[in-house]
Coordinates of C-alpha atoms in Angstrom, one line a residue:
Chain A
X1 CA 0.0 0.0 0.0
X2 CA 1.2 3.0 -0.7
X3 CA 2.3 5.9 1.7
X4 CA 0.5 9.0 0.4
X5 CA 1.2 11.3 3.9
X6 CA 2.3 15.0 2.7
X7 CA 1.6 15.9 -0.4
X8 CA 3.4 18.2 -3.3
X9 CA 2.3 20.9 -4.5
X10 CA 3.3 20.3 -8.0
X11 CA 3.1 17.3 -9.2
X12 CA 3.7 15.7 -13.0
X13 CA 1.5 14.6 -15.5
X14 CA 2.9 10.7 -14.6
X15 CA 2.3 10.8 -11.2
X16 CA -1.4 11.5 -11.1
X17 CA -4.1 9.3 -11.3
X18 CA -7.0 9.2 -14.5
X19 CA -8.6 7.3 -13.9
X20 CA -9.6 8.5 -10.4
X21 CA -11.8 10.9 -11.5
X22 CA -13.8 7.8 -12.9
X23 CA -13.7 5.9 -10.0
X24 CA -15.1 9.2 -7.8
X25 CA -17.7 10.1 -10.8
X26 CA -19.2 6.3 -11.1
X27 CA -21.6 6.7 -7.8
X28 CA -25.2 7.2 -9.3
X29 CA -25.5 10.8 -10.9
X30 CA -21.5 11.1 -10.4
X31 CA -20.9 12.1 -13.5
X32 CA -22.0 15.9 -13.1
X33 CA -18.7 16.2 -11.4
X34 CA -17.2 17.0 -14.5
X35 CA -19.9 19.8 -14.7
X36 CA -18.2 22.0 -12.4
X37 CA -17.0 25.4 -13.0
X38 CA -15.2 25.7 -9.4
X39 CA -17.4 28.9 -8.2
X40 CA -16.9 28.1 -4.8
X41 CA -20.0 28.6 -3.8
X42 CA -19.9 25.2 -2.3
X43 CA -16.6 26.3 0.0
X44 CA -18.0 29.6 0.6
X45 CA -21.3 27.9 2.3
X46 CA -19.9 24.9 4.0
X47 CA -20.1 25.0 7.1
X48 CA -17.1 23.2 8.2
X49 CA -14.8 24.8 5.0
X50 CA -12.8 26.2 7.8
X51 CA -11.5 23.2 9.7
X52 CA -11.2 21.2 6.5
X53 CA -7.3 20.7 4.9
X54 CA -9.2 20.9 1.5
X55 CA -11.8 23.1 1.0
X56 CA -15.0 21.6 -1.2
X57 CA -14.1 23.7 -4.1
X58 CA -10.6 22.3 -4.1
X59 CA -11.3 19.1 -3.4
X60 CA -13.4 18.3 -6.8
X61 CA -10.4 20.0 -8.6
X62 CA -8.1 17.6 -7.2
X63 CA -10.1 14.9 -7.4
X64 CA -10.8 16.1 -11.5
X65 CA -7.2 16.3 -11.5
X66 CA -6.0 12.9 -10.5
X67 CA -4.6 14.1 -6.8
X68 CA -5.9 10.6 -5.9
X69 CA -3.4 10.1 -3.0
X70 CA -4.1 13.5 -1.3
X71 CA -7.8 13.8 -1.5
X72 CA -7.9 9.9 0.1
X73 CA -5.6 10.5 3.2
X74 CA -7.2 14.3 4.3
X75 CA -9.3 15.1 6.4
X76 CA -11.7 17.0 4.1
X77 CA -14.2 14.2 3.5
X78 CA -14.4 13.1 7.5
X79 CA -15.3 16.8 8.6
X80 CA -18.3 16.7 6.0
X81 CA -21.3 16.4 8.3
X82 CA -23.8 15.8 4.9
X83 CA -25.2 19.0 5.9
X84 CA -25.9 19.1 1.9
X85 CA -26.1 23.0 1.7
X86 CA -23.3 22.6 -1.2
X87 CA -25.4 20.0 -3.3
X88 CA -28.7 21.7 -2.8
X89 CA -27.2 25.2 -3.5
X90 CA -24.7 24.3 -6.6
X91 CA -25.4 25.9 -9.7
X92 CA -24.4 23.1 -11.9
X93 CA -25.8 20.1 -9.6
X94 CA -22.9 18.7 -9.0
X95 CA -23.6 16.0 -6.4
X96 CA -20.9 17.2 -3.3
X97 CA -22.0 15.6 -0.3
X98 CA -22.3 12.2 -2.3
X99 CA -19.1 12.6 -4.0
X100 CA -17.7 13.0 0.0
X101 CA -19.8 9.8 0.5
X102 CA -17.8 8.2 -2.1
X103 CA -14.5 9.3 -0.9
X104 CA -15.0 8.3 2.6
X105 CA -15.7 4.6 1.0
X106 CA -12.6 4.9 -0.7
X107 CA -10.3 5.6 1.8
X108 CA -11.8 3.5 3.9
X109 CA -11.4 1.0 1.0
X110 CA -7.3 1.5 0.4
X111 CA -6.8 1.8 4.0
X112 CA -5.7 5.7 3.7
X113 CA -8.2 7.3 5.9
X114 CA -6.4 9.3 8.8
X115 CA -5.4 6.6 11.3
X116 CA -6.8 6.8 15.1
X117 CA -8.9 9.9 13.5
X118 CA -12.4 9.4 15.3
X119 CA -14.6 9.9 12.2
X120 CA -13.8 7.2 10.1
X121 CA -13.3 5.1 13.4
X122 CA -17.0 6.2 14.5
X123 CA -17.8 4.6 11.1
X124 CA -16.1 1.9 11.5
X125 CA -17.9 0.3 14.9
X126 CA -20.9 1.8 13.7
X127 CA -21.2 -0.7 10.7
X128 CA -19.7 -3.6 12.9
X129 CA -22.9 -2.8 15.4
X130 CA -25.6 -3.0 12.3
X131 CA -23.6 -5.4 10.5
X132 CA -24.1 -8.0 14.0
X133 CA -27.0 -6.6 15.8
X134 CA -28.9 -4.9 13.1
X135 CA -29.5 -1.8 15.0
X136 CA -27.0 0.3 16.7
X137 CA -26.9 1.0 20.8
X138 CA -25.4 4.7 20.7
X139 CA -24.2 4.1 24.6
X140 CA -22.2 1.2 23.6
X141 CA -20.8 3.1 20.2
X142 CA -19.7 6.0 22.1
X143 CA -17.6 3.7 24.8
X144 CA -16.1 1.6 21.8
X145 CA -15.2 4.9 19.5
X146 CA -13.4 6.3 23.2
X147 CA -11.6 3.4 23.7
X148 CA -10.0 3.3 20.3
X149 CA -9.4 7.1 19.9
X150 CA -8.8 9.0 23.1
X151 CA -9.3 7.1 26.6
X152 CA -8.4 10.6 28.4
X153 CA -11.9 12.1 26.4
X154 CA -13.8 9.4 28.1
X155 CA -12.7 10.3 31.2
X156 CA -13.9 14.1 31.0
X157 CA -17.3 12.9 29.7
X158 CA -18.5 11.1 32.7
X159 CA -20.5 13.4 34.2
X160 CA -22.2 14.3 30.3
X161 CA -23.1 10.2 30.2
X162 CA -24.1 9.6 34.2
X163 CA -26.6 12.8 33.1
X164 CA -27.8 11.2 30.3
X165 CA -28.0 7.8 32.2
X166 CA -30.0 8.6 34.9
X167 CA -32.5 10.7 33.0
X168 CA -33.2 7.1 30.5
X169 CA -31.2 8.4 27.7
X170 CA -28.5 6.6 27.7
X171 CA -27.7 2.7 27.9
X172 CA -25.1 0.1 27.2
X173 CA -27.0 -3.0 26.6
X174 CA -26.9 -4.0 23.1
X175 CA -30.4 -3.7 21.0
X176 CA -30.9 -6.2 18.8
X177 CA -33.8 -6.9 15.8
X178 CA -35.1 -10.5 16.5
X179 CA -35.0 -11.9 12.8
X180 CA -31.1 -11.1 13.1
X181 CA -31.1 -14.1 9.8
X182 CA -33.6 -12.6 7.7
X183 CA -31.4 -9.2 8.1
X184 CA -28.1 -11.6 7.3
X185 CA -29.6 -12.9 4.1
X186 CA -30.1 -9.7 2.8
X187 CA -26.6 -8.4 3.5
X188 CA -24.9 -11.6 2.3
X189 CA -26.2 -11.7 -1.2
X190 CA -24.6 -8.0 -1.5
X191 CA -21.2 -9.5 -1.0
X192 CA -22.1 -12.4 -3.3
X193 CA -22.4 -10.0 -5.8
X194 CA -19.1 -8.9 -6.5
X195 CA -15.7 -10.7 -5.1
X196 CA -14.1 -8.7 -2.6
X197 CA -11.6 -6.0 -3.7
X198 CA -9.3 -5.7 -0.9
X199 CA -8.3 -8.5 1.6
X200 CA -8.1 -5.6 4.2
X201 CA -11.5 -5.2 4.4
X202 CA -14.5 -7.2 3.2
X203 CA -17.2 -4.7 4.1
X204 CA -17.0 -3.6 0.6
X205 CA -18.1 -6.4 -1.4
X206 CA -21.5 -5.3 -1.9
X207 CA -20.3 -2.0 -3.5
X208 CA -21.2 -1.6 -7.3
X209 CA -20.0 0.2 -10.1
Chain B
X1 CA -55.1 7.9 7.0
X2 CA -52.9 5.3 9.2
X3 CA -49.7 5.3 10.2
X4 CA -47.1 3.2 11.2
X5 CA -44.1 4.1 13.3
X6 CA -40.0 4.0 12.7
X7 CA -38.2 5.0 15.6
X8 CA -34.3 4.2 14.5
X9 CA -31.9 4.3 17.3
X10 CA -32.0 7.6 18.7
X11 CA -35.6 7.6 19.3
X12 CA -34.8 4.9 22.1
X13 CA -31.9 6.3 23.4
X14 CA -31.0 10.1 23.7
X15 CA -33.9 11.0 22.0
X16 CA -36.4 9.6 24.4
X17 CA -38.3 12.6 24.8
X18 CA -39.0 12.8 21.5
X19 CA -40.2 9.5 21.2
X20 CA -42.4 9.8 24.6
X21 CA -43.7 13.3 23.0
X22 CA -44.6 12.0 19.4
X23 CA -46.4 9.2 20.6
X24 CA -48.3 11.2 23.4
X25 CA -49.2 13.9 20.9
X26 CA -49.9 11.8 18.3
X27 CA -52.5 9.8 20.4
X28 CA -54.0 12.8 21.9
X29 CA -54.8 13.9 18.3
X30 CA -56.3 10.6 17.9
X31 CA -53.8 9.6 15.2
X32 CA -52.8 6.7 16.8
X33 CA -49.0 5.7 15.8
X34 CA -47.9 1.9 15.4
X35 CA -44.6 0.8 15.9
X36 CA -43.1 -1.1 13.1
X37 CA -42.2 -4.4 13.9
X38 CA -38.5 -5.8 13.8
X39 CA -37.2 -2.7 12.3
X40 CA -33.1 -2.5 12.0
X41 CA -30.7 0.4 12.1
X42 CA -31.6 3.0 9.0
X43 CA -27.9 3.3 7.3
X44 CA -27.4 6.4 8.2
X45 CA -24.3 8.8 7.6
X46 CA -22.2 7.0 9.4
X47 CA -23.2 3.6 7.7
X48 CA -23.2 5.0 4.3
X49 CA -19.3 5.7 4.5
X50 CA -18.5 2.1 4.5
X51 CA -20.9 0.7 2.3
X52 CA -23.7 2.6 0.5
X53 CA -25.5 -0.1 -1.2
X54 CA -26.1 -1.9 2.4
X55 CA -27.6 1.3 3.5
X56 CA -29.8 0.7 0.6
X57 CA -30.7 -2.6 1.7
X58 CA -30.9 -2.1 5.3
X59 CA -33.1 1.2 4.5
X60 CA -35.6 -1.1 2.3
X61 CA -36.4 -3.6 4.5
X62 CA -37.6 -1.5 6.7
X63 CA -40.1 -0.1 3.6
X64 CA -40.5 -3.7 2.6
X65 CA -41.3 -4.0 6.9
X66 CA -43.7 -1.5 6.5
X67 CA -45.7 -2.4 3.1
X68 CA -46.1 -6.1 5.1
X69 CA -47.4 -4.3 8.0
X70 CA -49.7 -1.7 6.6
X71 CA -51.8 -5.2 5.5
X72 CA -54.4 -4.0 2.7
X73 CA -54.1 -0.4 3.0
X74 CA -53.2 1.5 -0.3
X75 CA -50.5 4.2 0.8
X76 CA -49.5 3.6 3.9
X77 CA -47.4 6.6 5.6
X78 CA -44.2 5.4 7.5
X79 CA -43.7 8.3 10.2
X80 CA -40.4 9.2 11.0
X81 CA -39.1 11.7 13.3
X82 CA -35.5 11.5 12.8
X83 CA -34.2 13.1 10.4
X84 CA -31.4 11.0 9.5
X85 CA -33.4 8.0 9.2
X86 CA -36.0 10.2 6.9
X87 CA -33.4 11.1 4.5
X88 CA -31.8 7.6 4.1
X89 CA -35.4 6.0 4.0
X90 CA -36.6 8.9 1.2
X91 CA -32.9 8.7 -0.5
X92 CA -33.2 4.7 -1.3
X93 CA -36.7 5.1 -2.4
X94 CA -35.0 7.9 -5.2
X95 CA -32.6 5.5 -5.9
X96 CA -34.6 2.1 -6.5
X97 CA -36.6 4.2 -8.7
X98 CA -33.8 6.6 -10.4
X99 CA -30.9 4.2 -10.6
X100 CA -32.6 0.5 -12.0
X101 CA -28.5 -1.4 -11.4
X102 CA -29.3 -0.3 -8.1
X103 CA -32.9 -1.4 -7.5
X104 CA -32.4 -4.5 -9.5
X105 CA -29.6 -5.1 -6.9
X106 CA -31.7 -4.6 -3.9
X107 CA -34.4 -6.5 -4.9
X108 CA -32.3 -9.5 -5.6
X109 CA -31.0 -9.0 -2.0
X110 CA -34.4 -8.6 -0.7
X111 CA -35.7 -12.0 -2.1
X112 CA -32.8 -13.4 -1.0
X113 CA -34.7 -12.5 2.8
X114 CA -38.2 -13.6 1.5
X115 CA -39.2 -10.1 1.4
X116 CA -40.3 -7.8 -1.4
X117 CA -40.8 -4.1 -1.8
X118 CA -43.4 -2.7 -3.9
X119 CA -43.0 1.4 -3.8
X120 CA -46.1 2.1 -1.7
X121 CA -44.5 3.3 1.6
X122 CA -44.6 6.8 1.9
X123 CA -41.9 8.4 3.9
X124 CA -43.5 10.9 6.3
X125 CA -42.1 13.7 9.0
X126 CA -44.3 14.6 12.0
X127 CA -43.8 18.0 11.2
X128 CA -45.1 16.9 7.6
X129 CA -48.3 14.7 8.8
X130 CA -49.2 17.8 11.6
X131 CA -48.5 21.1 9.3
X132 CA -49.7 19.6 6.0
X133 CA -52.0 16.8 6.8
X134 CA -53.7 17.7 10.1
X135 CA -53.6 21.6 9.6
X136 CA -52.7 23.9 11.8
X137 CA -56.5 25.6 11.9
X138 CA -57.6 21.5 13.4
X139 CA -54.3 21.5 16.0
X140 CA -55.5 24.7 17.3
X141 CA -58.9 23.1 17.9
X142 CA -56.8 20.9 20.4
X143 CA -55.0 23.3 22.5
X144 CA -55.7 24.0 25.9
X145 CA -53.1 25.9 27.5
X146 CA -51.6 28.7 24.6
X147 CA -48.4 29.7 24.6
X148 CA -49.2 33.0 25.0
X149 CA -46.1 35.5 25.2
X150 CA -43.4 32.4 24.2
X151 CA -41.0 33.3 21.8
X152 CA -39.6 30.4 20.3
X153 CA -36.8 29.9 17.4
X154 CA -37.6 27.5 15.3
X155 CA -34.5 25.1 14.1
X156 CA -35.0 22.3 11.8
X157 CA -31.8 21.9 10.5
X158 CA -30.2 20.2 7.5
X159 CA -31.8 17.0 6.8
X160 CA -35.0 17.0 6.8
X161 CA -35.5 20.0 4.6
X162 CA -32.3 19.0 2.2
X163 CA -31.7 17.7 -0.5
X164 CA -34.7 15.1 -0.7
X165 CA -37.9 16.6 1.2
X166 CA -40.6 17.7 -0.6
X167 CA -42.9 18.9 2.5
X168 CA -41.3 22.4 2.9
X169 CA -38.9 25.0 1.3
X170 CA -35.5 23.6 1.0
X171 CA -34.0 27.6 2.2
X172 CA -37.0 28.5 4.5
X173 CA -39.0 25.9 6.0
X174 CA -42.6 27.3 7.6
X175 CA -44.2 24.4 8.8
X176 CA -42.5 24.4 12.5
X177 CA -43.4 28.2 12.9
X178 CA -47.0 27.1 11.5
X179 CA -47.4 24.9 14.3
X180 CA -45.5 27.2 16.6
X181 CA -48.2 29.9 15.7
X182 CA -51.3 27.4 16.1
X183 CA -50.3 26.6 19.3
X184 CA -50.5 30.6 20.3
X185 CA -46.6 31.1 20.1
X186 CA -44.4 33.8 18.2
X187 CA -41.2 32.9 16.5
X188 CA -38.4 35.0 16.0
X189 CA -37.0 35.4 12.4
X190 CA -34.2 33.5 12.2
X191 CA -31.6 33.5 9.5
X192 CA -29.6 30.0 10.8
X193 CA -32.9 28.0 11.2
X194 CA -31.4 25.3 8.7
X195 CA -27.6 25.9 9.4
X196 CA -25.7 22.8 9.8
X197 CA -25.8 22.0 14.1
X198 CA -22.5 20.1 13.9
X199 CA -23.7 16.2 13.5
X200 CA -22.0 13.8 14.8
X201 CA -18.7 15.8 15.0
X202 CA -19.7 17.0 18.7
X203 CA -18.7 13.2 19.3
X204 CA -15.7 13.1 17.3
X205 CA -13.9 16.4 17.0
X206 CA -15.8 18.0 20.0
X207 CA -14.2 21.4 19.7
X208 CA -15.7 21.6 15.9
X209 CA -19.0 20.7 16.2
X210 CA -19.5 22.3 19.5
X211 CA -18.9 25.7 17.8
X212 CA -21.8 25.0 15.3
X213 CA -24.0 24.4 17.8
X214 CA -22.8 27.4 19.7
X215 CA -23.0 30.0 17.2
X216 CA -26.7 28.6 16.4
X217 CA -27.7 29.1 20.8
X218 CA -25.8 32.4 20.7
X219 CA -27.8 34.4 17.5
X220 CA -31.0 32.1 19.2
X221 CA -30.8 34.0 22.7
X222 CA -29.6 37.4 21.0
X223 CA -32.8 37.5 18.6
X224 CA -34.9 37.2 22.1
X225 CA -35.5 33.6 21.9
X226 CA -36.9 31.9 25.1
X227 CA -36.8 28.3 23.9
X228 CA -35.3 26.6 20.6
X229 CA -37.8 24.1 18.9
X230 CA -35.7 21.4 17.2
X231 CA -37.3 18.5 14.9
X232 CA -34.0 15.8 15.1
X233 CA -32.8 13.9 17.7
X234 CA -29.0 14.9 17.0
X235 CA -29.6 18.7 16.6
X236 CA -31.4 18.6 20.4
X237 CA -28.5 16.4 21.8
X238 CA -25.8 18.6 20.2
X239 CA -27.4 22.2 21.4
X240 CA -28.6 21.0 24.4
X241 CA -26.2 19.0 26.5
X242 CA -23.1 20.5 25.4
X243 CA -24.3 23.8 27.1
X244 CA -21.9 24.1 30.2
X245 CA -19.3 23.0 28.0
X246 CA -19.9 25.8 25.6
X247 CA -20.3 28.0 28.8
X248 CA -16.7 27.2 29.8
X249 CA -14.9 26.9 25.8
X250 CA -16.2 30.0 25.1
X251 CA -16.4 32.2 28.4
X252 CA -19.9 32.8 27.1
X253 CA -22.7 32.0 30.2
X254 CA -25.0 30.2 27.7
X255 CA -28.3 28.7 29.2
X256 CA -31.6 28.3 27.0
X257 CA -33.8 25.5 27.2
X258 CA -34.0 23.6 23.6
X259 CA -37.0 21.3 23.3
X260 CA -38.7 19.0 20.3
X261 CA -41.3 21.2 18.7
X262 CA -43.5 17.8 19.4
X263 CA -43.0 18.5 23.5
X264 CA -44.2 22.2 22.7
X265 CA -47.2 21.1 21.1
X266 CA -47.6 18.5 23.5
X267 CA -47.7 21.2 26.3
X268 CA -50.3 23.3 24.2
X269 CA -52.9 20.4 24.3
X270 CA -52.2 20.1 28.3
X271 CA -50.8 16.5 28.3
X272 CA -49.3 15.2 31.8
X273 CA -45.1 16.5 31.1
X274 CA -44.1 13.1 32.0
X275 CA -45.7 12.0 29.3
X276 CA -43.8 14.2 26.9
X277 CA -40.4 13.4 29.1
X278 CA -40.1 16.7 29.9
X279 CA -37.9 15.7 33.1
X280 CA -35.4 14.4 30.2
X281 CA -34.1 17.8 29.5
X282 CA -30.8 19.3 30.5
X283 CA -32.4 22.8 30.9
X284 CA -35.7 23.0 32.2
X285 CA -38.3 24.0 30.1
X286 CA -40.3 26.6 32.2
X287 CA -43.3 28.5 31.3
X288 CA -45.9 31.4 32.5
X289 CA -48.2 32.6 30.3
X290 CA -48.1 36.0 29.7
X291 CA -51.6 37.6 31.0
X292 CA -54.0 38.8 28.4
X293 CA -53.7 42.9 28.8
X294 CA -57.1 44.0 30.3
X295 CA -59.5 45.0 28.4
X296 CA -60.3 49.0 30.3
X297 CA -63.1 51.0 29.3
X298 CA -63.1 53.6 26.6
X299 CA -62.2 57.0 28.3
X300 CA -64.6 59.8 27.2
X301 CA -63.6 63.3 27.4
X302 CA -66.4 65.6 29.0

């Protein structure tokens, strides 16, 4: 796997990617990516533009450009909180907070998404929950995304969670559906469909082109 | 018209109120909600960023759940009051009939689970079923105590007015300040009523979202507010219980009560408060009705 950390500002024609642009635009209705005129009226609304490495604007450009590498391993797509202002608000339809949808799956996917970073870890045990349980506990998620990210967080928001607990709002037993095999069934003959990409992670399978 | 009920996580866990208020409300109005059986997790954001074709399948059997459920009935409305859930749920319903690789895909899956989905669940909000199907002229019918005097700001935040609701206007929503209004309250003119409350960052990178949510309370209690009316489990959470924290981050004494618009409406039609879980809340929802100016004679000059 390749180590894509830091990033140059100028980069040659042989060291981009092509066909990445293709891989971001095949999502459903991706292809208006290539639509945009970089206004920055995406950027200029977001919400989160400020925090991000990569504004919105720039982002699609480096994406169109073949920055493959960069856009993957920063933090742009994590801080996206699919507020959709961009997408409802962009003069050409381009389809932003999807195309930070599919980017998130891609990193996630080539194993470049910022490590110990609690977004994509958030992510992470959230599928694991649905994946076994079928519905997610938000108690237990919460404990599992401190204990992988930041134990010392955890600790200062004791008092926020024995709050929440004693008003009912909180748990940490694990909901479950009851027909956890019909729900199995369903997500199994996703992964059927297409062989598994990377042997990191199998989660994927089910994702179509 | 009946409908059935999806409460998705948050509904039974932070967002108990809202739960305990919908159905309350709903069953004072004598639209009696029905909790849909088995139902799994939605797919939400988080869920979507690993696989967005299993949120697709996750988010149809639940509608292929509900068609089962509604038995004979023609449309049946699937209420659901967070908003999360009611974008996922209205997104894969755009995309089985948009995209056909994609709804040929999930309805291989879903035979695959001996169940099928036939396109005649209709996705509803609460705000939705009371502004647009109710009427605000019928809720007023059903209110005993107005909220005379309360000025309330009206949040509904990103997702269930973007990018796939079709109940209300995608830049300024109405039908909470309709509701607000039947029920005898003012609400303020807000410019940030659909500004993005933070999400789920408040959990992950606290210091980011926590300054969404701030900037939302701050304008709130500058433009007069008394309480915030939100419509989504997440947005209440993140305004609500990170208040002292705010207090402290931003050396900013920030207190103001933010409630679900169903616990206001609730209120209104004078259900018991335990009933609407009104003891749930971080800050104390308090309210006295302002006293109707008396009415004096007409002076007369002599």
């Amino acid at each position: 796997m390749p180590v894509w950390r830091g990033w140059d500002k100028i980069k040659y024609q042989a060291q981009l990617d092509p066909a990445f642009a293709e891989e971001v635009a095949s999502i459903p209705g991706g292809e208006k990516l290539f639509d945009c005129i970089q206004c920055g009226t995406c950027s200029g609304l977001c919400p989160l533009s400020p925090y991000m490495d990569f504004t919105p604007r720039k982002i699609i450009a480096m994406i169109r450009a073949g920055f493959k590498g960069e856009v993957l391993s920063s933090h742009t797509c994590w801080l996206c909180a699919s507020c959709y202002a961009c997408t409802v608000e962009c003069p050409k339809g381009v389809k932003i907070t999807e195309i930070m949808y599919a980017t998130k799956r891609l990193a996630i996917r080539e194993g470049v998404s910022p490590k110990r970073f609690a977004i994509p870890v958030l992510a992470e045990e959230f599928f694991k929950d649905v994946e076994s349980n079928g519905r997610n506990s938000e108690g237990r998620l919460i404990m599992k995304l401190y204990l992988r990210t930041n134990l010392l967080k955890a600790l200062k928001q004791t008092s926020l969670g024995l709050r929440l607990w004693s008003q009912g709002r909180i748990g940490i037993k694990a909901d479950r559906i009851k027909r956890k095999g019909e729900l199995q069934a369903l997500l199994k003959s996703l992964e059927k469909e297409h062989m598994v990409r990377s042997p990191r992670d199998t989660s994927h399978a089910g994702e179509g082109k | 018209m009946n409908y059935l009920y999806f409460p998705g996580c948050s509904l039974k866990g932070t967002g108990r109120a809202y739960e305990d208020s919908i159905l309350s409300v709903f069953k004072g109005l004598q639209l009696p909600l029905e909790e849909l059986d088995d139902w799994n997790c939605c797919g939400a954001t988080s869920y979507m960023a690993i696989s967005e074709m299993k949120a697709f399948a996750l988010s149809a059997r639940n509608l292929a759940l509900a068609q089962k459920q509604a038995h004979s009935r023609e449309n049946c409305g699937l209420v659901t009051p967070c908003a999360a859930c009611y974008l996922v749920l209205i997104k894969t319903q755009k995309y089985l009939e948009e995209f056909p690789q994609i709804g040929d895909k999930i309805k291989a899956a879903l035979k695959a689970a001996n169940l099928d989905y036939g396109g005649k669940v209709r996705v509803r909000h609460p705000l939705d079923v009371l502004a647009n199907d109710f009427g605000p002229e019928k809720l007023a019918s059903f209110v005993k105590k107005p909220l005379k005097g309360l000025k309330v700001a009206c949040y509904y935040g990103c997702q269930i007015v973007r990018p796939y609701a079709e109940f209300d206007d995608q830049h300024n929503p109405t039908t909470m300040n309709r509701i607000m209004h039947a029920l005898g309250a003012q609400t303020i003119d807000w410019a940030l009523k659909t500004r993005c409350c933070g999400g789920s960052l408040t959990g992950t990178i606290q210091e980011v979202g926590m300054r969404l949510s701030y900037i939302l309370l701050r304008e709130a209690s500058r433009l007069g507010a008394d309480v915030v009316a939100t419509a989504c489990p997440l947005c209440q959470f993140n305004l609500e219980c990170y208040q002292k924290q705010m207090s402290r981050e931003f050396e900013d004494a920030i207190s103001i009560p933010v409630v679900y618009f169903s616990q206001l409406v609730g209120y209104a039609m004078g259900l018991p408060e335990k009933e609407l879980g009104m003891k749930r809340l971080f800050v104390p929802f308090e309210f006295t009705p302002v006293a109707e100016p008396a009415k004096g004679g007409v002076h007369v000059g002599i």
